[in-house]
mmCIF file of C-alpha atoms and ligand atoms in Angstrom:
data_model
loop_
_atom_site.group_PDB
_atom_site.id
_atom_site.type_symbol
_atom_site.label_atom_id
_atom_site.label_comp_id
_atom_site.label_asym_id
_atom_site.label_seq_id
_atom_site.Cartn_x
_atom_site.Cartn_y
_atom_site.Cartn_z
ATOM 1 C CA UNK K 127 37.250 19.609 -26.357
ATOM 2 C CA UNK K 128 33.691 18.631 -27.791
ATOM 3 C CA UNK K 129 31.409 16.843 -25.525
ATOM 4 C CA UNK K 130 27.699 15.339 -26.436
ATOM 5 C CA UNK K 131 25.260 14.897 -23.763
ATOM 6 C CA UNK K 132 22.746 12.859 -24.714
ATOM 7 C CA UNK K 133 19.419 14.141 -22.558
ATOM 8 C CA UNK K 134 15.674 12.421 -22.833
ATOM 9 C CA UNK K 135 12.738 14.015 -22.333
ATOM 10 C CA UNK K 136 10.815 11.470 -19.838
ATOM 11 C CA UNK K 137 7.045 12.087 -18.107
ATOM 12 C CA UNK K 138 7.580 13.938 -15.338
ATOM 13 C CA UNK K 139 7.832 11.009 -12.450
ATOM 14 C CA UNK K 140 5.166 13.178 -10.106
ATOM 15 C CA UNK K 141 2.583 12.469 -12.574
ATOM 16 C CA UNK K 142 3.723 9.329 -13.565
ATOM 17 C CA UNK K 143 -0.400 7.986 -12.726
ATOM 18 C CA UNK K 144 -1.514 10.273 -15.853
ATOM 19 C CA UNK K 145 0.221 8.080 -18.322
ATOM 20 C CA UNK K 146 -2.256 5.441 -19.981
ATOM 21 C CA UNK K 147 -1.841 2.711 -22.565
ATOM 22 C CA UNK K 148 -3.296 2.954 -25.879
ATOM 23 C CA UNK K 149 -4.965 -0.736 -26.478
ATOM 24 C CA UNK K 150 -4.723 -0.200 -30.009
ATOM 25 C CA UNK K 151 -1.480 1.011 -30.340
ATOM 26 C CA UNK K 152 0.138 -0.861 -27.752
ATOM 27 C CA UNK K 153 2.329 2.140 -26.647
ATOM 28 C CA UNK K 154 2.208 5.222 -23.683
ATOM 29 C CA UNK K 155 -0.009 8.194 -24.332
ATOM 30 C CA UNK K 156 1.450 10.337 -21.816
ATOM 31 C CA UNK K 157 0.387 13.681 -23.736
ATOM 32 C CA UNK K 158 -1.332 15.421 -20.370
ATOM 33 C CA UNK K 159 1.910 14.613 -18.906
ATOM 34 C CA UNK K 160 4.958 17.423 -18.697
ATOM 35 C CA UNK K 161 8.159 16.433 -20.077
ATOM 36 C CA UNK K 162 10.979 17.147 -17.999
ATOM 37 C CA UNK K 163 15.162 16.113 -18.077
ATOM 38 C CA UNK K 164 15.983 12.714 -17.484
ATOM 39 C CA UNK K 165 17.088 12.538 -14.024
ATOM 40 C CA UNK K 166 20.166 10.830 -14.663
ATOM 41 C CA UNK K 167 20.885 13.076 -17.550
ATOM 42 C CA UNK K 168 20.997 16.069 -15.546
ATOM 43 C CA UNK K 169 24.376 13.764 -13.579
ATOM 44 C CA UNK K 170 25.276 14.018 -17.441
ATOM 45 C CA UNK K 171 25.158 17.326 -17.914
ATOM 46 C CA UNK K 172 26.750 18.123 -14.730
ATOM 47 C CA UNK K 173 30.000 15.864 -15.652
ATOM 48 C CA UNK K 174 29.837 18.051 -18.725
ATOM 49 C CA UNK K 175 29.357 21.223 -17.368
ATOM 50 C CA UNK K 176 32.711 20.628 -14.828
ATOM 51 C CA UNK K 177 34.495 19.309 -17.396
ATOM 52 C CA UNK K 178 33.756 22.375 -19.112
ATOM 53 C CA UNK K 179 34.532 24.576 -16.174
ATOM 54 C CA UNK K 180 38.093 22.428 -15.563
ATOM 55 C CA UNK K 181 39.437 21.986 -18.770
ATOM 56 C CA UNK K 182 37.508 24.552 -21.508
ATOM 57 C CA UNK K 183 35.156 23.010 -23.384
ATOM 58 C CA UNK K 184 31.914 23.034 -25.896
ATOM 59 C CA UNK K 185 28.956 21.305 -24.680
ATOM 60 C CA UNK K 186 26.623 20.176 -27.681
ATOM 61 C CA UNK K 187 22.961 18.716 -26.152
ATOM 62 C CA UNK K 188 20.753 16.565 -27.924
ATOM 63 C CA UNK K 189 17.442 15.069 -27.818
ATOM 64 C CA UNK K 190 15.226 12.964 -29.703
ATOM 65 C CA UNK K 191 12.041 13.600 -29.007
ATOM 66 C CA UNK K 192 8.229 15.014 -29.660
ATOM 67 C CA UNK K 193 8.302 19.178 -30.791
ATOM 68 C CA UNK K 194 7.332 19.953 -26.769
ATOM 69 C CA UNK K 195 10.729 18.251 -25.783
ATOM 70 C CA UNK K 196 12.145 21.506 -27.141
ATOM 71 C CA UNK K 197 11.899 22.963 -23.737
ATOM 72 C CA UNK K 198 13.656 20.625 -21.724
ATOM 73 C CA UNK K 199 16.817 21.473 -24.474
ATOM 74 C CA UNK K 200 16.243 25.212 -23.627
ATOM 75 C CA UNK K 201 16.428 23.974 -20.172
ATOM 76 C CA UNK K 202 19.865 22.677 -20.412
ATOM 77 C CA UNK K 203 20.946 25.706 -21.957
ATOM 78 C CA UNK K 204 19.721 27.485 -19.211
ATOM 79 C CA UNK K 205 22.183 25.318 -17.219
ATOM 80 C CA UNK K 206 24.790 26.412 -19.681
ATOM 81 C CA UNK K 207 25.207 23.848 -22.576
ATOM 82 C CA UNK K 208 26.561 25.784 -25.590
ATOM 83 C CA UNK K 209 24.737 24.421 -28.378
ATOM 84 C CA UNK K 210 20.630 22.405 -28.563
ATOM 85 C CA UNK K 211 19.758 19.924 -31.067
ATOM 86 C CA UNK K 212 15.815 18.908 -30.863
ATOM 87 C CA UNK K 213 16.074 15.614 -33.379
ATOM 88 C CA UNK K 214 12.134 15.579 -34.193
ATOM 89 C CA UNK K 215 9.968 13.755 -37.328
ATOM 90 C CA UNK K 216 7.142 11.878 -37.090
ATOM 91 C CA UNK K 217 8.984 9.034 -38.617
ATOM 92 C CA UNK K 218 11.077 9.046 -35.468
ATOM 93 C CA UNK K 219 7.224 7.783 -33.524
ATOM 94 C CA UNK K 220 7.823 4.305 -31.828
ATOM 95 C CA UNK K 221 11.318 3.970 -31.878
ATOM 96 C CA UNK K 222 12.503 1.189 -29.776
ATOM 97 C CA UNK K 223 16.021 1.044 -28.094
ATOM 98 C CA UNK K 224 18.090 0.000 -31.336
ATOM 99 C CA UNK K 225 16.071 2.682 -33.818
ATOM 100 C CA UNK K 226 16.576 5.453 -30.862
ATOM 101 C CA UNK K 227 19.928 4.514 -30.660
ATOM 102 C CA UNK K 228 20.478 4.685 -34.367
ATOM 103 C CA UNK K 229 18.888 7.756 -35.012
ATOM 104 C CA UNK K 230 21.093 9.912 -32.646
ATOM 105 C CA UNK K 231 24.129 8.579 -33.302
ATOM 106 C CA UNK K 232 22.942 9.976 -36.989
ATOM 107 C CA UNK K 233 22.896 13.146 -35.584
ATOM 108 C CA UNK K 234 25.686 12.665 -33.302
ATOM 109 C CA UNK K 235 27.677 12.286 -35.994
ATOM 110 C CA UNK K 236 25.973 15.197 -38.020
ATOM 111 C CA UNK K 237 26.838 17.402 -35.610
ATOM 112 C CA UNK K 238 30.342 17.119 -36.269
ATOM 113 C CA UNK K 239 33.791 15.974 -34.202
ATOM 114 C CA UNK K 240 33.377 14.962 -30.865
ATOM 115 C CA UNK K 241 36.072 13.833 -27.866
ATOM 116 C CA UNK K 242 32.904 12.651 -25.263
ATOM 117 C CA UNK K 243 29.842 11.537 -25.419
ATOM 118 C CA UNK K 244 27.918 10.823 -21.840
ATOM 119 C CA UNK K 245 24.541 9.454 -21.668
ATOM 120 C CA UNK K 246 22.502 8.978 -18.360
ATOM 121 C CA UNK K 247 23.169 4.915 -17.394
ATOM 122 C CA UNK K 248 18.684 4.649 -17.691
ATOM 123 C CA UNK K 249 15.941 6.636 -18.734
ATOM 124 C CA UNK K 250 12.957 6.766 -15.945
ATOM 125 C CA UNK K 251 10.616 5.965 -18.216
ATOM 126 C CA UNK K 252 11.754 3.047 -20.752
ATOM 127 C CA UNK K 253 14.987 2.171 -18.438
ATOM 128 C CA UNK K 254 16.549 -0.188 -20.551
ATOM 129 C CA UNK K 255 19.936 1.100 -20.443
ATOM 130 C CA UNK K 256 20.840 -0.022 -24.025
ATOM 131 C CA UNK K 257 20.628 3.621 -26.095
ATOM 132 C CA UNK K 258 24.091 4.448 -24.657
ATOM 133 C CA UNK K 259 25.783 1.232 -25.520
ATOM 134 C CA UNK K 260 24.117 1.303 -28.532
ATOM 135 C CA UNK K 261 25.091 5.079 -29.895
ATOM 136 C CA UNK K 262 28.764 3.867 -28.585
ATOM 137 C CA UNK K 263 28.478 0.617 -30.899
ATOM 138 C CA UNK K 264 27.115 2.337 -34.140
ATOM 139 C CA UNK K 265 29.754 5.076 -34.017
ATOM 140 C CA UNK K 266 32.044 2.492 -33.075
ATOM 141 C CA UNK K 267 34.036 4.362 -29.977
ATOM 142 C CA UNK K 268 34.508 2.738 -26.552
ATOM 143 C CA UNK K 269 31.590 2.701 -24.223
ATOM 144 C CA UNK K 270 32.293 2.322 -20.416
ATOM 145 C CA UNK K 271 28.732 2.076 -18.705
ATOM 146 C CA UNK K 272 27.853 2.882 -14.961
ATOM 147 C CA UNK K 273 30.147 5.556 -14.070
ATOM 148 C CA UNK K 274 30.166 7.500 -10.979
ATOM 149 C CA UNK K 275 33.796 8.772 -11.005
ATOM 150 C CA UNK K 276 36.264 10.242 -12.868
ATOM 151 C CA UNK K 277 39.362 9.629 -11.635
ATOM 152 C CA UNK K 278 42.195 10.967 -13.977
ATOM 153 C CA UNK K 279 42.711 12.685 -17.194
ATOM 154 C CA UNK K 280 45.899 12.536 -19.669
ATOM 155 C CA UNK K 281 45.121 14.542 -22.706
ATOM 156 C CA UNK K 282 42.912 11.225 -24.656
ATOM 157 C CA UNK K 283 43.325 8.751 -22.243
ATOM 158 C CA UNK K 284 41.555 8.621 -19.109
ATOM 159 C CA UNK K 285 40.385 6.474 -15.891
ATOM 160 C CA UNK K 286 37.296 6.142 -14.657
ATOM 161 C CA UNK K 287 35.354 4.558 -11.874
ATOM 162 C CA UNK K 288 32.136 2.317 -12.769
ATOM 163 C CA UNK K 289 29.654 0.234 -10.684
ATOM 164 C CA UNK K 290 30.424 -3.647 -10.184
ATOM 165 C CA UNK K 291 28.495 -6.131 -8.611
ATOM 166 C CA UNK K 292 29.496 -5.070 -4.646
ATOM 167 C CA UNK K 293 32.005 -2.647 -5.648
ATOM 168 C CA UNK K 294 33.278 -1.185 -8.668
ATOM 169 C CA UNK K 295 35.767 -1.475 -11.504
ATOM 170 C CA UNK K 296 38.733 1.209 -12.672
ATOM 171 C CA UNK K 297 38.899 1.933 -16.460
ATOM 172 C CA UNK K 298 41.301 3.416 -18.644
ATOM 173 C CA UNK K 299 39.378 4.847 -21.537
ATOM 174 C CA UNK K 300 40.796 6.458 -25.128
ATOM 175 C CA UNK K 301 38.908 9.063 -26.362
ATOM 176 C CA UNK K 302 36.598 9.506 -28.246
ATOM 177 C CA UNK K 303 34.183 7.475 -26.005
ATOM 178 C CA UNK K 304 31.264 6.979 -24.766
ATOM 179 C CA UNK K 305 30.218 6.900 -20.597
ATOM 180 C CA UNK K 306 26.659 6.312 -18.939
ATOM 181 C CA UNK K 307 26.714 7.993 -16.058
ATOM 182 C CA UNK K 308 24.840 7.020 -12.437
ATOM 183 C CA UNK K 309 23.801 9.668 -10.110
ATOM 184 C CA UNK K 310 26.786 8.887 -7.708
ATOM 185 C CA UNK K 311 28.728 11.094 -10.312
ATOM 186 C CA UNK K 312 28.005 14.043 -9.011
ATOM 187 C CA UNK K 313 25.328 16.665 -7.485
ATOM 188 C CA UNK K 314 23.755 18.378 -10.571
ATOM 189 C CA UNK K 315 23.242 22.410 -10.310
ATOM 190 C CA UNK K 316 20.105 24.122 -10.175
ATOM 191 C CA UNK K 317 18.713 26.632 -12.686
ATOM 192 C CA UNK K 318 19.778 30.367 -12.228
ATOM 193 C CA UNK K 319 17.916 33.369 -13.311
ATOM 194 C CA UNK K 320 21.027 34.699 -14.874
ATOM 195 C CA UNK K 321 21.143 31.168 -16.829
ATOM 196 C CA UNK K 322 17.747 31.439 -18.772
ATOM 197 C CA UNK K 323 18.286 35.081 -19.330
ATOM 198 C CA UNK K 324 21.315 34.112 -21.390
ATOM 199 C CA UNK K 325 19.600 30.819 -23.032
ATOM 200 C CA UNK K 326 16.844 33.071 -24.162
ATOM 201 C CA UNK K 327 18.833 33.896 -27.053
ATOM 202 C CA UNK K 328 20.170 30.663 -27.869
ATOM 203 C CA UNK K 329 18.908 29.137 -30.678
ATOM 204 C CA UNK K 330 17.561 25.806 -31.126
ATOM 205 C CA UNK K 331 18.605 23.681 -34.321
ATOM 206 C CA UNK K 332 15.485 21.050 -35.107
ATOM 207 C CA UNK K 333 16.547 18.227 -37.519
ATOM 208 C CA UNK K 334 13.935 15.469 -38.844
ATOM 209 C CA UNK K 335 14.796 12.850 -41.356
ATOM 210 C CA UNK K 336 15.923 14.723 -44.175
ATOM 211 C CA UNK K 337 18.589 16.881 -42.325
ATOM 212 C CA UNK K 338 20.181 13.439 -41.059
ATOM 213 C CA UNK K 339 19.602 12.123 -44.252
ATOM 214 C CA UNK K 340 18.552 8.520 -42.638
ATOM 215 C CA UNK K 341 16.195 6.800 -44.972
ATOM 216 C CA UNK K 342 12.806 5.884 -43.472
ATOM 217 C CA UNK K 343 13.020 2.409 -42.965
ATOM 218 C CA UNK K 344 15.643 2.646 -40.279
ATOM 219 C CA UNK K 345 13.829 5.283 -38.135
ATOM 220 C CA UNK K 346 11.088 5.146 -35.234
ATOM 221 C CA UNK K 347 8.860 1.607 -35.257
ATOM 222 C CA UNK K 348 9.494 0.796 -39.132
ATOM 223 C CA UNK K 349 13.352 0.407 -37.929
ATOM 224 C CA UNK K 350 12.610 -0.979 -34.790
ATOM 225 C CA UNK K 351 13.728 -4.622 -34.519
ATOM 226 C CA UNK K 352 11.482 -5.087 -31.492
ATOM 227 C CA UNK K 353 8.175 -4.301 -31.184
ATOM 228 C CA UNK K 354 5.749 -4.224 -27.885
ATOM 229 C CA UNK K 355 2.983 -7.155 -28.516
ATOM 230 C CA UNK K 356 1.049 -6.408 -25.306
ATOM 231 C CA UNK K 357 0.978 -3.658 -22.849
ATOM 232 C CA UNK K 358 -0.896 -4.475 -19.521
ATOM 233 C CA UNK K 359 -1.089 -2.999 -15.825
ATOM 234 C CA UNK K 360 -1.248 -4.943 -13.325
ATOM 235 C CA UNK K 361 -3.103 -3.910 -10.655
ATOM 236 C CA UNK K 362 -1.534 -5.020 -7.187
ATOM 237 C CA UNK K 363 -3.747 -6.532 -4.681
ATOM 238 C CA UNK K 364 -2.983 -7.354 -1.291
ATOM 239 C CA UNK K 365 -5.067 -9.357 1.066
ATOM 240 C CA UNK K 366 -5.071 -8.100 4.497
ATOM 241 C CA UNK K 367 -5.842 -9.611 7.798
ATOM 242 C CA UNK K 368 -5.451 -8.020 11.029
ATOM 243 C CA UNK K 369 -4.427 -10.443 13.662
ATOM 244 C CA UNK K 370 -6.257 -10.054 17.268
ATOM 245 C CA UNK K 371 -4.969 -11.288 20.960
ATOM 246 C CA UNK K 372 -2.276 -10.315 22.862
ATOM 247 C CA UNK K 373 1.166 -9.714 21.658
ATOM 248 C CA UNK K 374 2.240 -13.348 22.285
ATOM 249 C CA UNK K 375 -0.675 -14.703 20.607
ATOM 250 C CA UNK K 376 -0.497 -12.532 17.660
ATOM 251 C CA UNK K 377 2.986 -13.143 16.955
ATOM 252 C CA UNK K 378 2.509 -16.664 17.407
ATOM 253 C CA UNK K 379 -0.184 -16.448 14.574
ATOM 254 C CA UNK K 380 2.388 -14.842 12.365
ATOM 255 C CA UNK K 381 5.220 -17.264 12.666
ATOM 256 C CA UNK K 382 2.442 -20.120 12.059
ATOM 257 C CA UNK K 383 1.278 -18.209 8.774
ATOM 258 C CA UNK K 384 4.954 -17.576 7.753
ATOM 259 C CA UNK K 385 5.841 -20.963 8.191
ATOM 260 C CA UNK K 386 2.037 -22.205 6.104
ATOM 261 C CA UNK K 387 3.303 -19.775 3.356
ATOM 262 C CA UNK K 388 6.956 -21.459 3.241
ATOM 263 C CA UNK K 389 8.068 -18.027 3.943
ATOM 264 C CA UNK K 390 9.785 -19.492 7.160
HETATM 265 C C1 FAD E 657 7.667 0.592 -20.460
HETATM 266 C C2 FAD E 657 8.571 0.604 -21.668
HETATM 267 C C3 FAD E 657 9.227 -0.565 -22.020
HETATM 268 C C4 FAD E 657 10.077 -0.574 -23.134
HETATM 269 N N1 FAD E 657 10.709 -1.733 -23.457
HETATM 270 C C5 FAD E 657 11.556 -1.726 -24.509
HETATM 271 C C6 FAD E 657 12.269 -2.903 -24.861
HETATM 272 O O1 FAD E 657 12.157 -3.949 -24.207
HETATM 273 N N2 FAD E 657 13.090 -2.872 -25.934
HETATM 274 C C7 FAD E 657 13.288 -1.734 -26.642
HETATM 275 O O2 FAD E 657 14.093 -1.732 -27.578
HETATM 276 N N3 FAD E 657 12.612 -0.599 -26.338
HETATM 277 C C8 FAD E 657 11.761 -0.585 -25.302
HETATM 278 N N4 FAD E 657 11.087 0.551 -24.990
HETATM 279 C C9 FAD E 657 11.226 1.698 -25.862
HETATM 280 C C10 FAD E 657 12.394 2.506 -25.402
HETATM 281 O O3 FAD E 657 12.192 2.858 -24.102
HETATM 282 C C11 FAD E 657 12.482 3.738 -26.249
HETATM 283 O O4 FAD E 657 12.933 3.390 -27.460
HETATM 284 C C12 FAD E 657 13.367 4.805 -25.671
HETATM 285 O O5 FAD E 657 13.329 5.943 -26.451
HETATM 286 C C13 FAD E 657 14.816 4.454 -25.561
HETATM 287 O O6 FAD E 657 15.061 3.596 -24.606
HETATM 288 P P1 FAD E 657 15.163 3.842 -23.009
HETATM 289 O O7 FAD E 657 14.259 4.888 -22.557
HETATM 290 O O8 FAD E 657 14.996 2.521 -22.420
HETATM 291 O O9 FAD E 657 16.642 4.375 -22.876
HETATM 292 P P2 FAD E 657 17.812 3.981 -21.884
HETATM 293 O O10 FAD E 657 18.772 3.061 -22.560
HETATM 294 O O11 FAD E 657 17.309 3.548 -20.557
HETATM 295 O O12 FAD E 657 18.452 5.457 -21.771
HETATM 296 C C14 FAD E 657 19.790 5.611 -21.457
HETATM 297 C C15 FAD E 657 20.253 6.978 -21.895
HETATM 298 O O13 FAD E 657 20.191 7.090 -23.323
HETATM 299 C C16 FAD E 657 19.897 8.437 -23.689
HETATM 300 N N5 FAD E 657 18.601 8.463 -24.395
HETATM 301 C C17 FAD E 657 17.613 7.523 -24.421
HETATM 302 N N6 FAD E 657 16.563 7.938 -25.191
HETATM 303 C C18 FAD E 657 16.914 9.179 -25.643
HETATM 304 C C19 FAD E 657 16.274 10.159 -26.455
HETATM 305 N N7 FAD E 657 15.062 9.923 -26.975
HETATM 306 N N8 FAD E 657 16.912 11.342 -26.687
HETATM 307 C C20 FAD E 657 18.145 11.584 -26.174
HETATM 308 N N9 FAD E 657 18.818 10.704 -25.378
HETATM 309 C C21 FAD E 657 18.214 9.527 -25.134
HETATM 310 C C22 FAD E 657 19.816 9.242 -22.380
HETATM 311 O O14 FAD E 657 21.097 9.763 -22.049
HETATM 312 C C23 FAD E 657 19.430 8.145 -21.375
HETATM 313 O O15 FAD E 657 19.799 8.448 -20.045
HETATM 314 C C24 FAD E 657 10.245 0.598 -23.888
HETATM 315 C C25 FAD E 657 9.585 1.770 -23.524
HETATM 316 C C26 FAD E 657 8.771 1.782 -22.424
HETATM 317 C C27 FAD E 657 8.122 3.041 -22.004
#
């Protein structure tokens, strides 16, 4: 069985404050910031990595990303993917959802046959939740978004379990397909020693435009159908007022503010 996890190199969340906005090109620099794995990819590599351990399996990981998001593919191998693909260009620079999408599903289907693809459901960073739907819809396979279980297996059909409203919803799937995955999936391993000695030699393959042989005009911001017009932060102010007297009077302040603000 082939499997494709699909793994983002986001800013790591602890130093999320580091990341500023470029005014004149209206997008993140977030180069002081480490890179690290997608949190909800590593639930993707996990579902991989059992699968693997179940059923047999080769486990093919790829990125798109700047040349430093090389080590967060290493890192995967480390965890015990069997193959890294780092898909890196400069024309790859300001992608947006669709031209993200587009891109590795040009390498997805570069790298050869596949049974699974699973994405993380969100990235912490951009969090749109459209690349995996997207991949699924431009190498036309199934998508089934939200998982957190999989239930049963019969050679190319199987059933899952995905997030609904209050509860979820059960879905029989034909492979190949595609699944976003949500961290209720499953408890993602930790690194062993014994795991980067072996991805040490592991080789990385790096592919930029001409390997995927995608012409220029569908890649990064040239083939991205939406573009970011304005980036602002907006700093949060409170007001604050402390409210004196006894408890009785105080909370009798409160209700009569909660009711001025419509609140109550
Ligand atoms: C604040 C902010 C707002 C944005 N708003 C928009 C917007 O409104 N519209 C728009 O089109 N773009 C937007 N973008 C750009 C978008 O985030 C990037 O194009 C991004 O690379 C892909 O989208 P995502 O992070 O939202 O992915 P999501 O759809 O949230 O990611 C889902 C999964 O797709 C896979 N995936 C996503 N990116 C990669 C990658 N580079 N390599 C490998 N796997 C990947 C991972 O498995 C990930 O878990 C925004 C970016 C930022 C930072």
């Amino acid at each position: 069985m082939n499997l494709v996890v699909c793994v983002k190199a986001v800013p790591d969340p602890k130093e999320i404050c580091k990341i500023k906005i470029d005014p004149a090109t209206k997008t993140l620099t977030r180069c002081d910031v480490p890179l690290v794995i997608n949190p909800l990819d590593r639930n993707a590599l996990e579902a991989a990595l059992q699968i693997k351990e179940s059923s047999g399996a080769l486990i093919t990981v790829i990125s798109m990303g700047p040349p430093p998001a090389e080590n967060i593919v290493k890192e995967c191998m480390a965890l015990g993917a069997d193959r890294g693909i780092l898909l890196s260009d400069r024309a790859f620079g300001g992608a947006d959802a669709f031209a993200t999408a587009f891109t590795l599903a040009g390498g997805i289907r570069k790298a050869g046959d596949f049974d699974l693809v699973l994405c993380g459901m969100a990235s912490s960073d951009g969090a749109t939740e459209w690349v995996g739907p997207q991949i699924a819809t431009f190498l036309n396979i199934p998508a089934v978004t939200m998982v957190n279980g999989i239930e049963d297996r019969q050679g190319g059909t199987w059933w899952v379990r995905a997030d609904w409203q209050n509860g979820y919803r059960r879905v029989e799937v034909r492979l190949p397909a595609l699944l976003t995955v949500t961290r209720e999936l499953n408890r993602p391993r930790a690194l062993s020693f014994s795991g980067i000695l072996k991805a040490r030699k592991k080789v990385i393959e790096q592919w930029g435009m001409d390997a995927l042989g995608i012409p220029g005009e569908r890649l990064g911001i040239k083939g991205s159908p939406t573009l970011v017009s304005e980036m602002t932060t907006i700093q949060a102010r409170r007001d604050v007022e402390i409210l004196h007297g006894t408890p009785e009077e105080k909370a009798d302040r409160l209700i009569a503010k909660l009711v001025e603000a419509g609140v109550l």
